[in-house]
């Protein structure tokens, strides 16, 4: 990769680091349910990305980071041979200050509980789209899939999710 492109990608990473690190941490935490593991894997994800950027070109740093994070989680569970449990969404450092906050946190927990009833692929794609606010192109790049396939998978996963929510 030429130096100009490499510098642009690295600058993009540094400019957006705080936002990206929070998104990657949250993504990993939702898959591991452990703050310590999520912190370690997030750090590994960024270190691997920086090493990769020294020699290779990356078009979309955000999609690349999510793909790397996804692979780190897969490797983590492969090594430990564990089942994934995602019990709660971290609502980091927020204090409950009103009834609205309590209701929002209860709704978030309910959504995570319902998401956990989906298959891993469906849960992952909905998290990327609606929790991490990734666009179709970024999700496609992160998953190594075609954009049309991603749209269809999101639609189908959302249909399944709606059925689960309406089940009561």
Short mmCIF file of N, CA and C in Angstrom, two decimals:
data_model
loop_
_atom_site.label_atom_id
_atom_site.label_comp_id
_atom_site.label_asym_id
_atom_site.label_seq_id
_atom_site.Cartn_x
_atom_site.Cartn_y
_atom_site.Cartn_z
N UNK A 1 0.86 -1.17 0.00
CA UNK A 1 0.00 0.00 0.00
C UNK A 1 0.90 1.23 0.00
N UNK A 2 0.52 2.24 -0.80
CA UNK A 2 1.38 3.42 -0.82
C UNK A 2 1.19 4.24 0.45
N UNK A 3 2.20 5.04 0.75
CA UNK A 3 2.23 5.77 2.02
C UNK A 3 1.07 6.74 2.19
N UNK A 4 0.65 7.38 1.11
CA UNK A 4 -0.44 8.35 1.20
C UNK A 4 -1.75 7.68 1.62
N UNK A 5 -2.07 6.56 0.99
CA UNK A 5 -3.29 5.82 1.34
C UNK A 5 -3.19 5.26 2.75
N UNK A 6 -2.01 4.74 3.08
CA UNK A 6 -1.80 4.18 4.41
C UNK A 6 -1.98 5.26 5.48
N UNK A 7 -1.41 6.41 5.25
CA UNK A 7 -1.54 7.52 6.20
C UNK A 7 -2.98 7.96 6.36
N UNK A 8 -3.73 7.99 5.25
CA UNK A 8 -5.14 8.38 5.30
C UNK A 8 -5.94 7.40 6.15
N UNK A 9 -5.72 6.11 5.96
CA UNK A 9 -6.45 5.10 6.72
C UNK A 9 -6.08 5.17 8.20
N UNK A 10 -4.80 5.32 8.49
CA UNK A 10 -4.36 5.41 9.89
C UNK A 10 -4.90 6.69 10.54
N UNK A 11 -4.89 7.80 9.80
CA UNK A 11 -5.47 9.05 10.33
C UNK A 11 -6.96 8.89 10.60
N UNK A 12 -7.66 8.22 9.69
CA UNK A 12 -9.09 7.96 9.87
C UNK A 12 -9.32 7.14 11.13
N UNK A 13 -8.48 6.14 11.33
CA UNK A 13 -8.58 5.31 12.53
C UNK A 13 -8.35 6.14 13.79
N UNK A 14 -7.33 6.98 13.78
CA UNK A 14 -7.01 7.79 14.96
C UNK A 14 -8.08 8.85 15.23
N UNK A 15 -8.60 9.48 14.17
CA UNK A 15 -9.62 10.51 14.34
C UNK A 15 -10.90 9.94 14.94
N UNK A 16 -11.21 8.73 14.57
CA UNK A 16 -12.47 8.11 15.01
C UNK A 16 -12.26 7.05 16.08
N UNK A 17 -11.07 7.03 16.69
CA UNK A 17 -10.73 5.97 17.64
C UNK A 17 -11.74 5.84 18.78
N UNK A 18 -12.06 6.94 19.44
CA UNK A 18 -12.95 6.86 20.61
C UNK A 18 -14.31 6.28 20.24
N UNK A 19 -14.86 6.72 19.14
CA UNK A 19 -16.15 6.19 18.70
C UNK A 19 -16.02 4.72 18.32
N UNK A 20 -14.99 4.40 17.56
CA UNK A 20 -14.79 3.02 17.10
C UNK A 20 -14.51 2.07 18.25
N UNK A 21 -13.69 2.47 19.19
CA UNK A 21 -13.36 1.57 20.30
C UNK A 21 -14.61 1.28 21.13
N UNK A 22 -15.46 2.27 21.32
CA UNK A 22 -16.71 2.03 22.06
C UNK A 22 -17.64 1.09 21.31
N UNK A 23 -17.74 1.25 20.00
CA UNK A 23 -18.59 0.38 19.19
C UNK A 23 -18.07 -1.05 19.19
N UNK A 24 -16.78 -1.20 19.01
CA UNK A 24 -16.18 -2.54 18.98
C UNK A 24 -16.30 -3.20 20.35
N UNK A 25 -16.03 -2.45 21.41
CA UNK A 25 -16.18 -3.00 22.77
C UNK A 25 -17.61 -3.49 23.00
N UNK A 26 -18.58 -2.65 22.66
CA UNK A 26 -19.99 -3.01 22.87
C UNK A 26 -20.36 -4.26 22.07
N UNK A 27 -19.91 -4.32 20.83
CA UNK A 27 -20.16 -5.48 19.97
C UNK A 27 -19.60 -6.76 20.60
N UNK A 28 -18.36 -6.69 21.07
CA UNK A 28 -17.72 -7.85 21.68
C UNK A 28 -18.37 -8.19 23.02
N UNK A 29 -18.67 -7.17 23.81
CA UNK A 29 -19.30 -7.42 25.11
C UNK A 29 -20.64 -8.13 24.95
N UNK A 30 -21.42 -7.73 23.96
CA UNK A 30 -22.71 -8.38 23.74
C UNK A 30 -22.56 -9.84 23.35
N UNK A 31 -21.41 -10.21 22.84
CA UNK A 31 -21.17 -11.60 22.46
C UNK A 31 -20.49 -12.40 23.57
N UNK A 32 -19.83 -11.72 24.51
CA UNK A 32 -19.09 -12.45 25.54
C UNK A 32 -19.68 -12.29 26.95
N UNK A 33 -20.42 -11.24 27.19
CA UNK A 33 -21.00 -10.93 28.51
C UNK A 33 -19.93 -10.77 29.59
N UNK A 34 -18.73 -10.41 29.20
CA UNK A 34 -17.65 -10.21 30.16
C UNK A 34 -16.90 -8.93 29.81
N UNK A 35 -16.88 -8.01 30.76
CA UNK A 35 -16.19 -6.74 30.54
C UNK A 35 -14.70 -6.97 30.29
N UNK A 36 -14.08 -7.82 31.10
CA UNK A 36 -12.64 -8.06 30.98
C UNK A 36 -12.28 -8.69 29.64
N UNK A 37 -13.06 -9.69 29.25
CA UNK A 37 -12.80 -10.36 27.97
C UNK A 37 -13.02 -9.39 26.82
N UNK A 38 -14.09 -8.61 26.91
CA UNK A 38 -14.38 -7.63 25.86
C UNK A 38 -13.25 -6.59 25.75
N UNK A 39 -12.72 -6.16 26.88
CA UNK A 39 -11.60 -5.21 26.86
C UNK A 39 -10.38 -5.83 26.19
N UNK A 40 -10.06 -7.07 26.57
CA UNK A 40 -8.90 -7.75 25.99
C UNK A 40 -9.06 -7.95 24.49
N UNK A 41 -10.23 -8.43 24.08
CA UNK A 41 -10.45 -8.70 22.66
C UNK A 41 -10.51 -7.41 21.85
N UNK A 42 -11.03 -6.34 22.45
CA UNK A 42 -11.05 -5.04 21.77
C UNK A 42 -9.63 -4.56 21.54
N UNK A 43 -8.80 -4.69 22.55
CA UNK A 43 -7.39 -4.31 22.42
C UNK A 43 -6.71 -5.16 21.34
N UNK A 44 -6.93 -6.46 21.36
CA UNK A 44 -6.36 -7.35 20.34
C UNK A 44 -6.82 -6.96 18.95
N UNK A 45 -8.08 -6.59 18.85
CA UNK A 45 -8.66 -6.21 17.57
C UNK A 45 -7.93 -4.99 16.99
N UNK A 46 -7.72 -3.98 17.81
CA UNK A 46 -7.05 -2.77 17.33
C UNK A 46 -5.57 -3.03 17.04
N UNK A 47 -4.91 -3.83 17.87
CA UNK A 47 -3.50 -4.16 17.61
C UNK A 47 -3.36 -4.92 16.30
N UNK A 48 -4.22 -5.89 16.08
CA UNK A 48 -4.18 -6.65 14.83
C UNK A 48 -4.43 -5.75 13.63
N UNK A 49 -5.35 -4.82 13.79
CA UNK A 49 -5.68 -3.91 12.69
C UNK A 49 -4.50 -3.02 12.35
N UNK A 50 -3.85 -2.47 13.36
CA UNK A 50 -2.69 -1.60 13.12
C UNK A 50 -1.57 -2.40 12.44
N UNK A 51 -1.32 -3.62 12.90
CA UNK A 51 -0.30 -4.46 12.26
C UNK A 51 -0.66 -4.74 10.80
N UNK A 52 -1.93 -5.03 10.55
CA UNK A 52 -2.39 -5.32 9.19
C UNK A 52 -2.22 -4.10 8.29
N UNK A 53 -2.49 -2.92 8.83
CA UNK A 53 -2.41 -1.69 8.04
C UNK A 53 -0.99 -1.34 7.61
N UNK A 54 0.00 -1.89 8.28
CA UNK A 54 1.38 -1.61 7.90
C UNK A 54 1.71 -2.14 6.51
N UNK A 55 1.06 -3.26 6.13
CA UNK A 55 1.40 -3.91 4.87
C UNK A 55 0.26 -3.96 3.86
N UNK A 56 -0.96 -3.83 4.33
CA UNK A 56 -2.10 -4.06 3.44
C UNK A 56 -3.02 -2.84 3.42
N UNK A 57 -3.85 -2.80 2.41
CA UNK A 57 -4.79 -1.70 2.23
C UNK A 57 -6.18 -2.10 2.74
N UNK A 58 -6.84 -1.15 3.37
CA UNK A 58 -8.20 -1.35 3.87
C UNK A 58 -9.04 -0.19 3.36
N UNK A 59 -10.15 -0.50 2.70
CA UNK A 59 -11.01 0.56 2.17
C UNK A 59 -11.91 1.16 3.24
N UNK A 60 -12.50 0.32 4.08
CA UNK A 60 -13.45 0.80 5.08
C UNK A 60 -12.98 0.30 6.45
N UNK A 61 -12.39 1.20 7.21
CA UNK A 61 -11.77 0.81 8.47
C UNK A 61 -12.81 0.30 9.47
N UNK A 62 -13.99 0.88 9.49
CA UNK A 62 -15.03 0.46 10.43
C UNK A 62 -15.48 -0.98 10.14
N UNK A 63 -15.74 -1.27 8.89
CA UNK A 63 -16.15 -2.63 8.51
C UNK A 63 -15.03 -3.62 8.81
N UNK A 64 -13.79 -3.21 8.54
CA UNK A 64 -12.65 -4.08 8.80
C UNK A 64 -12.53 -4.38 10.29
N UNK A 65 -12.71 -3.36 11.13
CA UNK A 65 -12.64 -3.56 12.58
C UNK A 65 -13.73 -4.51 13.07
N UNK A 66 -14.95 -4.37 12.55
CA UNK A 66 -16.02 -5.27 12.97
C UNK A 66 -15.75 -6.70 12.51
N UNK A 67 -15.19 -6.85 11.33
CA UNK A 67 -14.85 -8.19 10.86
C UNK A 67 -13.77 -8.79 11.75
N UNK A 68 -12.77 -7.99 12.08
CA UNK A 68 -11.69 -8.45 12.96
C UNK A 68 -12.25 -8.80 14.34
N UNK A 69 -13.14 -7.96 14.87
CA UNK A 69 -13.75 -8.22 16.18
C UNK A 69 -14.54 -9.52 16.15
N UNK A 70 -15.29 -9.71 15.09
CA UNK A 70 -16.08 -10.94 14.94
C UNK A 70 -15.16 -12.16 14.95
N UNK A 71 -14.06 -12.08 14.21
CA UNK A 71 -13.10 -13.18 14.16
C UNK A 71 -12.43 -13.41 15.52
N UNK A 72 -12.15 -12.34 16.25
CA UNK A 72 -11.54 -12.48 17.58
C UNK A 72 -12.49 -13.21 18.53
N UNK A 73 -13.78 -12.88 18.46
CA UNK A 73 -14.77 -13.56 19.30
C UNK A 73 -14.87 -15.03 18.93
N UNK A 74 -14.90 -15.32 17.63
CA UNK A 74 -14.96 -16.71 17.17
C UNK A 74 -13.74 -17.47 17.67
N UNK A 75 -12.56 -16.87 17.53
CA UNK A 75 -11.33 -17.51 18.02
C UNK A 75 -11.39 -17.73 19.53
N UNK A 76 -11.87 -16.75 20.25
CA UNK A 76 -11.98 -16.85 21.70
C UNK A 76 -12.83 -18.06 22.08
N UNK A 77 -13.99 -18.20 21.47
CA UNK A 77 -14.87 -19.32 21.82
C UNK A 77 -14.35 -20.65 21.28
N UNK A 78 -13.68 -20.60 20.16
CA UNK A 78 -13.10 -21.83 19.63
C UNK A 78 -12.03 -22.35 20.60
N UNK A 79 -11.22 -21.46 21.10
CA UNK A 79 -10.15 -21.84 22.04
C UNK A 79 -10.75 -22.34 23.35
N UNK A 80 -11.74 -21.68 23.84
CA UNK A 80 -12.32 -22.04 25.13
C UNK A 80 -13.47 -23.03 25.02
N UNK A 81 -13.92 -23.29 23.80
CA UNK A 81 -14.98 -24.28 23.55
C UNK A 81 -16.19 -24.03 24.44
N UNK A 82 -16.66 -22.78 24.41
CA UNK A 82 -17.79 -22.39 25.24
C UNK A 82 -18.98 -22.00 24.38
N UNK A 83 -20.15 -21.96 25.01
CA UNK A 83 -21.36 -21.49 24.37
C UNK A 83 -21.50 -20.01 24.66
N UNK A 84 -21.97 -19.27 23.66
CA UNK A 84 -22.12 -17.83 23.82
C UNK A 84 -23.42 -17.51 24.56
N UNK A 85 -23.28 -16.72 25.60
CA UNK A 85 -24.45 -16.20 26.30
C UNK A 85 -24.33 -14.68 26.35
N UNK A 86 -25.30 -14.01 25.82
CA UNK A 86 -25.32 -12.55 25.90
C UNK A 86 -26.53 -12.15 26.73
N UNK A 87 -26.32 -11.90 28.02
CA UNK A 87 -27.43 -11.68 28.92
C UNK A 87 -27.93 -10.24 28.96
N UNK A 88 -27.00 -9.29 28.91
CA UNK A 88 -27.44 -7.91 29.09
C UNK A 88 -26.66 -6.97 28.20
N UNK A 89 -27.30 -5.87 27.88
CA UNK A 89 -26.64 -4.79 27.18
C UNK A 89 -26.00 -3.88 28.23
N UNK A 90 -24.75 -3.52 28.00
CA UNK A 90 -24.10 -2.62 28.95
C UNK A 90 -24.59 -1.20 28.67
N UNK A 91 -25.10 -0.60 29.68
CA UNK A 91 -25.49 0.81 29.59
C UNK A 91 -24.46 1.55 30.43
N UNK A 92 -23.29 1.73 29.83
CA UNK A 92 -22.08 2.12 30.54
C UNK A 92 -22.19 3.46 31.24
N UNK A 93 -21.82 3.41 32.52
CA UNK A 93 -21.65 4.60 33.36
C UNK A 93 -22.85 5.53 33.40
N UNK A 94 -24.03 5.00 33.18
CA UNK A 94 -25.22 5.84 33.28
C UNK A 94 -25.86 5.64 34.64
N UNK A 95 -26.25 6.70 35.26
CA UNK A 95 -26.95 6.60 36.54
C UNK A 95 -28.44 6.71 36.27
N UNK A 96 -29.19 5.94 37.01
CA UNK A 96 -30.64 6.02 36.87
C UNK A 96 -31.09 7.30 37.55
N UNK A 97 -31.63 8.23 36.77
CA UNK A 97 -32.00 9.51 37.34
C UNK A 97 -33.50 9.78 37.26
N UNK A 98 -34.23 8.95 36.55
CA UNK A 98 -35.67 9.18 36.44
C UNK A 98 -36.38 7.89 36.07
N UNK A 99 -37.69 7.94 36.10
CA UNK A 99 -38.48 6.77 35.70
C UNK A 99 -38.27 6.44 34.23
N UNK A 100 -38.05 7.47 33.42
CA UNK A 100 -37.79 7.23 31.99
C UNK A 100 -36.52 6.40 31.80
N UNK A 101 -35.48 6.71 32.58
CA UNK A 101 -34.24 5.94 32.50
C UNK A 101 -34.48 4.48 32.86
N UNK A 102 -35.27 4.26 33.90
CA UNK A 102 -35.58 2.89 34.31
C UNK A 102 -36.32 2.17 33.20
N UNK A 103 -37.30 2.83 32.60
CA UNK A 103 -38.07 2.22 31.51
C UNK A 103 -37.18 1.91 30.32
N UNK A 104 -36.28 2.82 29.99
CA UNK A 104 -35.37 2.60 28.86
C UNK A 104 -34.48 1.39 29.13
N UNK A 105 -33.95 1.29 30.34
CA UNK A 105 -33.09 0.16 30.68
C UNK A 105 -33.86 -1.15 30.68
N UNK A 106 -35.10 -1.13 31.15
CA UNK A 106 -35.92 -2.34 31.11
C UNK A 106 -36.21 -2.74 29.67
N UNK A 107 -36.50 -1.75 28.83
CA UNK A 107 -36.75 -2.04 27.41
C UNK A 107 -35.50 -2.62 26.75
N UNK A 108 -34.34 -2.04 27.07
CA UNK A 108 -33.09 -2.53 26.49
C UNK A 108 -32.83 -3.98 26.91
N UNK A 109 -33.07 -4.29 28.18
CA UNK A 109 -32.89 -5.67 28.66
C UNK A 109 -33.85 -6.62 27.96
N UNK A 110 -35.10 -6.18 27.79
CA UNK A 110 -36.10 -7.00 27.11
C UNK A 110 -35.69 -7.26 25.66
N UNK A 111 -35.17 -6.24 25.01
CA UNK A 111 -34.74 -6.40 23.62
C UNK A 111 -33.59 -7.39 23.54
N UNK A 112 -32.62 -7.27 24.44
CA UNK A 112 -31.49 -8.20 24.44
C UNK A 112 -31.96 -9.62 24.73
N UNK A 113 -32.88 -9.78 25.68
CA UNK A 113 -33.42 -11.11 25.97
C UNK A 113 -34.07 -11.71 24.74
N UNK A 114 -34.84 -10.90 24.03
CA UNK A 114 -35.52 -11.38 22.81
C UNK A 114 -34.50 -11.66 21.71
N UNK A 115 -33.48 -10.81 21.58
CA UNK A 115 -32.43 -11.05 20.58
C UNK A 115 -31.72 -12.37 20.85
N UNK A 116 -31.53 -12.70 22.13
CA UNK A 116 -30.84 -13.94 22.48
C UNK A 116 -31.63 -15.18 22.08
N UNK A 117 -32.90 -15.02 21.79
CA UNK A 117 -33.72 -16.14 21.34
C UNK A 117 -33.52 -16.43 19.85
N UNK A 118 -32.90 -15.50 19.15
CA UNK A 118 -32.59 -15.70 17.73
C UNK A 118 -31.34 -16.55 17.59
N UNK A 119 -31.13 -17.09 16.41
CA UNK A 119 -29.88 -17.77 16.12
C UNK A 119 -28.74 -16.77 16.11
N UNK A 120 -27.53 -17.25 16.24
CA UNK A 120 -26.35 -16.39 16.34
C UNK A 120 -26.21 -15.48 15.11
N UNK A 121 -26.41 -16.01 13.90
CA UNK A 121 -26.27 -15.20 12.69
C UNK A 121 -27.31 -14.10 12.63
N UNK A 122 -28.56 -14.44 12.95
CA UNK A 122 -29.63 -13.44 12.93
C UNK A 122 -29.38 -12.36 13.97
N UNK A 123 -28.97 -12.77 15.16
CA UNK A 123 -28.69 -11.81 16.23
C UNK A 123 -27.55 -10.88 15.83
N UNK A 124 -26.51 -11.45 15.27
CA UNK A 124 -25.34 -10.66 14.89
C UNK A 124 -25.68 -9.61 13.84
N UNK A 125 -26.43 -10.00 12.83
CA UNK A 125 -26.72 -9.05 11.75
C UNK A 125 -27.66 -7.94 12.23
N UNK A 126 -28.61 -8.27 13.11
CA UNK A 126 -29.48 -7.23 13.65
C UNK A 126 -28.72 -6.30 14.58
N UNK A 127 -27.78 -6.83 15.35
CA UNK A 127 -26.95 -5.99 16.22
C UNK A 127 -26.12 -5.02 15.39
N UNK A 128 -25.53 -5.52 14.32
CA UNK A 128 -24.71 -4.65 13.47
C UNK A 128 -25.57 -3.53 12.87
N UNK A 129 -26.75 -3.89 12.42
CA UNK A 129 -27.60 -2.92 11.74
C UNK A 129 -28.23 -1.92 12.70
N UNK A 130 -28.81 -2.40 13.79
CA UNK A 130 -29.62 -1.53 14.63
C UNK A 130 -28.95 -1.07 15.92
N UNK A 131 -28.04 -1.84 16.46
CA UNK A 131 -27.34 -1.41 17.67
C UNK A 131 -26.08 -0.64 17.31
N UNK A 132 -25.32 -1.17 16.36
CA UNK A 132 -24.08 -0.50 15.94
C UNK A 132 -24.31 0.50 14.81
N UNK A 133 -25.52 0.53 14.27
CA UNK A 133 -25.90 1.49 13.23
C UNK A 133 -25.01 1.42 11.99
N UNK A 134 -24.64 0.21 11.61
CA UNK A 134 -23.82 0.02 10.42
C UNK A 134 -24.73 0.00 9.19
N UNK A 135 -24.22 0.52 8.07
CA UNK A 135 -25.02 0.47 6.85
C UNK A 135 -24.82 -0.88 6.16
N UNK A 136 -25.61 -1.14 5.13
CA UNK A 136 -25.61 -2.43 4.45
C UNK A 136 -24.22 -2.76 3.90
N UNK A 137 -23.58 -1.77 3.30
CA UNK A 137 -22.26 -1.99 2.71
C UNK A 137 -21.24 -2.39 3.78
N UNK A 138 -21.26 -1.71 4.91
CA UNK A 138 -20.33 -2.02 6.00
C UNK A 138 -20.58 -3.42 6.55
N UNK A 139 -21.84 -3.78 6.69
CA UNK A 139 -22.17 -5.13 7.19
C UNK A 139 -21.69 -6.17 6.19
N UNK A 140 -21.93 -5.92 4.91
CA UNK A 140 -21.50 -6.86 3.87
C UNK A 140 -19.99 -7.05 3.91
N UNK A 141 -19.26 -5.97 4.05
CA UNK A 141 -17.79 -6.07 4.13
C UNK A 141 -17.36 -6.80 5.40
N UNK A 142 -18.00 -6.49 6.51
CA UNK A 142 -17.63 -7.12 7.79
C UNK A 142 -17.89 -8.62 7.77
N UNK A 143 -18.97 -9.03 7.10
CA UNK A 143 -19.33 -10.45 7.06
C UNK A 143 -18.77 -11.17 5.84
N UNK A 144 -18.20 -10.41 4.91
CA UNK A 144 -17.69 -11.02 3.68
C UNK A 144 -18.82 -11.54 2.80
N UNK A 145 -19.93 -10.82 2.79
CA UNK A 145 -21.11 -11.23 2.03
C UNK A 145 -21.48 -10.16 1.01
N UNK A 146 -22.32 -10.54 0.07
CA UNK A 146 -22.87 -9.65 -0.93
C UNK A 146 -23.92 -8.75 -0.27
N UNK A 147 -24.07 -7.50 -0.73
CA UNK A 147 -25.03 -6.57 -0.13
C UNK A 147 -26.47 -7.07 -0.24
N UNK A 148 -26.81 -7.72 -1.35
CA UNK A 148 -28.17 -8.24 -1.52
C UNK A 148 -28.44 -9.33 -0.48
N UNK A 149 -27.46 -10.19 -0.27
CA UNK A 149 -27.59 -11.25 0.73
C UNK A 149 -27.80 -10.63 2.12
N UNK A 150 -27.06 -9.58 2.42
CA UNK A 150 -27.18 -8.91 3.72
C UNK A 150 -28.57 -8.32 3.89
N UNK A 151 -29.09 -7.65 2.85
CA UNK A 151 -30.45 -7.09 2.94
C UNK A 151 -31.48 -8.17 3.22
N UNK A 152 -31.37 -9.29 2.51
CA UNK A 152 -32.31 -10.39 2.69
C UNK A 152 -32.19 -10.96 4.11
N UNK A 153 -30.95 -11.15 4.58
CA UNK A 153 -30.76 -11.70 5.93
C UNK A 153 -31.30 -10.76 7.00
N UNK A 154 -31.12 -9.46 6.82
CA UNK A 154 -31.67 -8.49 7.78
C UNK A 154 -33.20 -8.58 7.78
N UNK A 155 -33.79 -8.61 6.60
CA UNK A 155 -35.24 -8.70 6.49
C UNK A 155 -35.76 -9.96 7.18
N UNK A 156 -35.15 -11.09 6.88
CA UNK A 156 -35.60 -12.36 7.47
C UNK A 156 -35.38 -12.39 8.98
N UNK A 157 -34.24 -11.88 9.42
CA UNK A 157 -33.97 -11.85 10.86
C UNK A 157 -34.97 -10.94 11.57
N UNK A 158 -35.31 -9.83 10.94
CA UNK A 158 -36.27 -8.91 11.54
C UNK A 158 -37.65 -9.56 11.62
N UNK A 159 -38.02 -10.33 10.61
CA UNK A 159 -39.30 -11.04 10.64
C UNK A 159 -39.33 -12.03 11.81
N UNK A 160 -38.24 -12.76 12.00
CA UNK A 160 -38.15 -13.71 13.12
C UNK A 160 -38.23 -12.97 14.45
N UNK A 161 -37.51 -11.84 14.53
CA UNK A 161 -37.50 -11.05 15.76
C UNK A 161 -38.90 -10.54 16.09
N UNK A 162 -39.62 -10.05 15.09
CA UNK A 162 -40.99 -9.57 15.31
C UNK A 162 -41.89 -10.68 15.83
N UNK A 163 -41.74 -11.88 15.28
CA UNK A 163 -42.54 -13.01 15.76
C UNK A 163 -42.24 -13.31 17.23
N UNK A 164 -40.96 -13.27 17.59
CA UNK A 164 -40.56 -13.53 18.98
C UNK A 164 -41.14 -12.46 19.91
N UNK A 165 -41.04 -11.21 19.51
CA UNK A 165 -41.53 -10.11 20.35
C UNK A 165 -43.04 -10.19 20.52
N UNK A 166 -43.74 -10.56 19.47
CA UNK A 166 -45.21 -10.62 19.52
C UNK A 166 -45.74 -11.86 20.22
N UNK A 167 -44.87 -12.82 20.51
CA UNK A 167 -45.28 -14.08 21.14
C UNK A 167 -45.79 -13.92 22.56
N UNK A 168 -45.24 -13.15 23.37
CA UNK A 168 -45.63 -12.91 24.77
C UNK A 168 -45.71 -14.18 25.49
#
